[in-house]
XYZ file of N, CA and C in Angstrom:
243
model
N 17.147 7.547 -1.589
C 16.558 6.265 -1.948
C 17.425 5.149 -1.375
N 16.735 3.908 -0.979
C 17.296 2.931 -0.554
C 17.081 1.394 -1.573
N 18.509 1.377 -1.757
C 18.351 -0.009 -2.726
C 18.176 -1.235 -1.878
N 17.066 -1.950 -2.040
C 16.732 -3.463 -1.358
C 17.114 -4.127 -2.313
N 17.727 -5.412 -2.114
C 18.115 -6.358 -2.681
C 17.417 -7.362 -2.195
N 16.812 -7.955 -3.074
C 15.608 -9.206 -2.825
C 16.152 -10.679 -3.297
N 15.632 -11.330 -2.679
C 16.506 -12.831 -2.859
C 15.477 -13.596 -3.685
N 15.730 -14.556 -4.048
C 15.414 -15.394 -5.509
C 13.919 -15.441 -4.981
N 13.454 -15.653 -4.058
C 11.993 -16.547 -3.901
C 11.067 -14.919 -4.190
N 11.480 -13.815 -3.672
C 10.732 -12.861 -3.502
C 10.584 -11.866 -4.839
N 11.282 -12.256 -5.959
C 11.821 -11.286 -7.007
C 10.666 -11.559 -8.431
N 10.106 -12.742 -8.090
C 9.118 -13.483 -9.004
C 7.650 -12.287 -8.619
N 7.370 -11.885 -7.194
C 6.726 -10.912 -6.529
C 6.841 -9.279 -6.920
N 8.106 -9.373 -7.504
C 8.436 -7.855 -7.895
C 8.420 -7.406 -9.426
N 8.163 -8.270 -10.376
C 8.060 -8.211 -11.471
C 9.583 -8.709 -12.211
N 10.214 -9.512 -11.510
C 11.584 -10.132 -11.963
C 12.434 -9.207 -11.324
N 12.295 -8.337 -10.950
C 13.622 -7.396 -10.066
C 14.513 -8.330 -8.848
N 15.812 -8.000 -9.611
C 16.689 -8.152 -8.383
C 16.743 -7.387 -6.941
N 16.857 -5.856 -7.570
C 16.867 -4.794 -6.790
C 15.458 -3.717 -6.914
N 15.186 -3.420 -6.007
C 14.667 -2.084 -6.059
C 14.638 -1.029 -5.006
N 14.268 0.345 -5.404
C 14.739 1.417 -4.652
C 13.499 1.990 -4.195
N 13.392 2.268 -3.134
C 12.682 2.653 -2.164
C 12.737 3.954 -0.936
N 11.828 5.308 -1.052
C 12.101 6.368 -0.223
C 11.852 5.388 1.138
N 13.102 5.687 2.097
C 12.752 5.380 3.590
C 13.607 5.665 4.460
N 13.331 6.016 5.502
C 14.296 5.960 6.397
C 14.607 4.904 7.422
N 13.086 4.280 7.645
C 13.307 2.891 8.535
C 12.961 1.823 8.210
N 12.890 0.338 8.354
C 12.715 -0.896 8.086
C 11.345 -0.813 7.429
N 10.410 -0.366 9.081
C 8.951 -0.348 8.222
C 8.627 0.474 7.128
N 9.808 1.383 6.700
C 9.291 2.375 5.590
C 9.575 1.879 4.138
N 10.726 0.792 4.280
C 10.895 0.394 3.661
C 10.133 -0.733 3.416
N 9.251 -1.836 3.964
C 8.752 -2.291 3.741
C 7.076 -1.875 2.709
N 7.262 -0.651 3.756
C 5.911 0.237 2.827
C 6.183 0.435 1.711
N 6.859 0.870 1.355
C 7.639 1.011 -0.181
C 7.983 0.114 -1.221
N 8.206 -0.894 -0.445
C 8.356 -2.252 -1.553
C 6.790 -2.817 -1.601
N 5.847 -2.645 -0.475
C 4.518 -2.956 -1.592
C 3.724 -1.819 -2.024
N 4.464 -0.960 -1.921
C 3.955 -0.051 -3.025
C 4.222 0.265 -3.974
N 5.718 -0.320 -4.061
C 5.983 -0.287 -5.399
C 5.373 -1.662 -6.243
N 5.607 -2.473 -5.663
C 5.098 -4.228 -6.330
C 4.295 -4.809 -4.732
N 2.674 -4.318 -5.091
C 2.003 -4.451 -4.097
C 1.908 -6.235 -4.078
N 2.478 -7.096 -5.348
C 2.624 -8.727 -4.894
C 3.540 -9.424 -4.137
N 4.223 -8.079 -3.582
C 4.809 -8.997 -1.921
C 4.293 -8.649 -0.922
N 2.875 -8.045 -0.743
C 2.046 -7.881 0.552
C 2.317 -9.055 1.219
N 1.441 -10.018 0.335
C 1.483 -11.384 0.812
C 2.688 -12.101 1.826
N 3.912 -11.925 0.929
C 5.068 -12.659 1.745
C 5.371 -11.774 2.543
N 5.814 -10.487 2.800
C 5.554 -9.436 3.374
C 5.013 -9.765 4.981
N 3.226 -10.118 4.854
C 2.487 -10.539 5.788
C 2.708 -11.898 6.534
N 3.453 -13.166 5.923
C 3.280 -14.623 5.742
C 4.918 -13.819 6.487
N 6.092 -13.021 6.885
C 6.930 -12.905 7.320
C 8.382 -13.120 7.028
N 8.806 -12.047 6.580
C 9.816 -12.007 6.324
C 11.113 -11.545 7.187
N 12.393 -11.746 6.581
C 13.708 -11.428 7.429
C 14.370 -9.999 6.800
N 14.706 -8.968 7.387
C 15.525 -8.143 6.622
C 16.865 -8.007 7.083
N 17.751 -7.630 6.696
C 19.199 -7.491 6.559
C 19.612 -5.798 6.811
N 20.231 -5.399 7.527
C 20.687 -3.951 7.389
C 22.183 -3.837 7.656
N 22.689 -3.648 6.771
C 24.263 -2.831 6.742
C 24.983 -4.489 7.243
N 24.280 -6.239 6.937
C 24.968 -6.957 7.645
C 24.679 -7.721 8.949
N 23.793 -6.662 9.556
C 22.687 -7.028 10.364
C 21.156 -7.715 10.404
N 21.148 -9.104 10.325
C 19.768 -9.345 10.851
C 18.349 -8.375 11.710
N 17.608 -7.924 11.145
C 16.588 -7.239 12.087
C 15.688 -7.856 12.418
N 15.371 -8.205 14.017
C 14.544 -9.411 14.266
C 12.953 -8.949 13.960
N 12.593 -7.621 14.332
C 11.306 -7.130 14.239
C 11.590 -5.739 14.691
N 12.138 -4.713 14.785
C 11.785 -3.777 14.841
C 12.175 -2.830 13.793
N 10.824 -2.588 13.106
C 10.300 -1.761 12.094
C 10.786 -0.276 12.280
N 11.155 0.228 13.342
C 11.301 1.564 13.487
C 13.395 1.660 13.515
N 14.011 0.461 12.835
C 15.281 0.558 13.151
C 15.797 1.471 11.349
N 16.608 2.058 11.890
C 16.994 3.217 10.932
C 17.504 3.134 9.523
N 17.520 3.369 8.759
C 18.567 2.478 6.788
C 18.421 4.063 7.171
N 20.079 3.930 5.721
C 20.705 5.203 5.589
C 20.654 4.899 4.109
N 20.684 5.989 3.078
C 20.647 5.902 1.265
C 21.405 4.881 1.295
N 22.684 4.755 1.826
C 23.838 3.694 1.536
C 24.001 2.578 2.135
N 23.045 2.019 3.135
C 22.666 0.926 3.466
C 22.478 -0.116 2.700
N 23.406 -1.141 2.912
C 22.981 -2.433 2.152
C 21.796 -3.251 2.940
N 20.829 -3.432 1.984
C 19.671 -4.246 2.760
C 19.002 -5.067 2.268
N 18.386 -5.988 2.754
C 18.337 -7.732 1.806
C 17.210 -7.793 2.628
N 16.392 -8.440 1.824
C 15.016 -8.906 2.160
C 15.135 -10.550 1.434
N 14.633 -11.630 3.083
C 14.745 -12.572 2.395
C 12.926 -12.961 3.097
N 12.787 -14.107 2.462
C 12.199 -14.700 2.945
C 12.372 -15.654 4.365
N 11.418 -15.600 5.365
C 11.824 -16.248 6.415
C 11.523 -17.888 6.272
N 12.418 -18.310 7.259
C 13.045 -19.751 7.390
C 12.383 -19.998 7.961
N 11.288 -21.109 7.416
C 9.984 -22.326 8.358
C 10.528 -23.391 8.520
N 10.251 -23.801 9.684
C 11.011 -25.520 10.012
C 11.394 -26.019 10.879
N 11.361 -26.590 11.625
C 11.779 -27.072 12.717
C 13.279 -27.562 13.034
């Protein structure tokens, strides 16, 4: 299991969770997993988000690898000029 750590805007989406744990091995699996577990971050999810791996920014590729012990942060992405 992989613990995501969700940042303030996205946690209101998860039923108040800070964290939650998720079977995955890659970005997109993990994304599958967090709306399946709390299918009310499809939305932000879709509207685009940023993820974090081990420290690392992932710009878009869904097929990049998390390990059980991966620290990984899901934020919401930055609109603005």
């Amino acid at each position: 299991m992989v613990e995501v750590n969700l940042w303030s805007g996205l946690r209101a989406l998860a039923d108040g969770n800070d964290k939650v744990e998720v079977e995955a091995k890659t970005v997109g699996e993990v994304l599958e997993g967090l709306v399946k577990a709390h299918p009310g971050l499809q939305e932000a999810i879709d509207a685009g988000v940023s993820v974090a791996v081990d420290g690392r920014v992932i710009a878009s590729s869904l097929t990049e690898p998390v390990q059980p012990d991966s620290e990984v942060f899901l934020m919401q992405r930055l609109k603005g000029g």
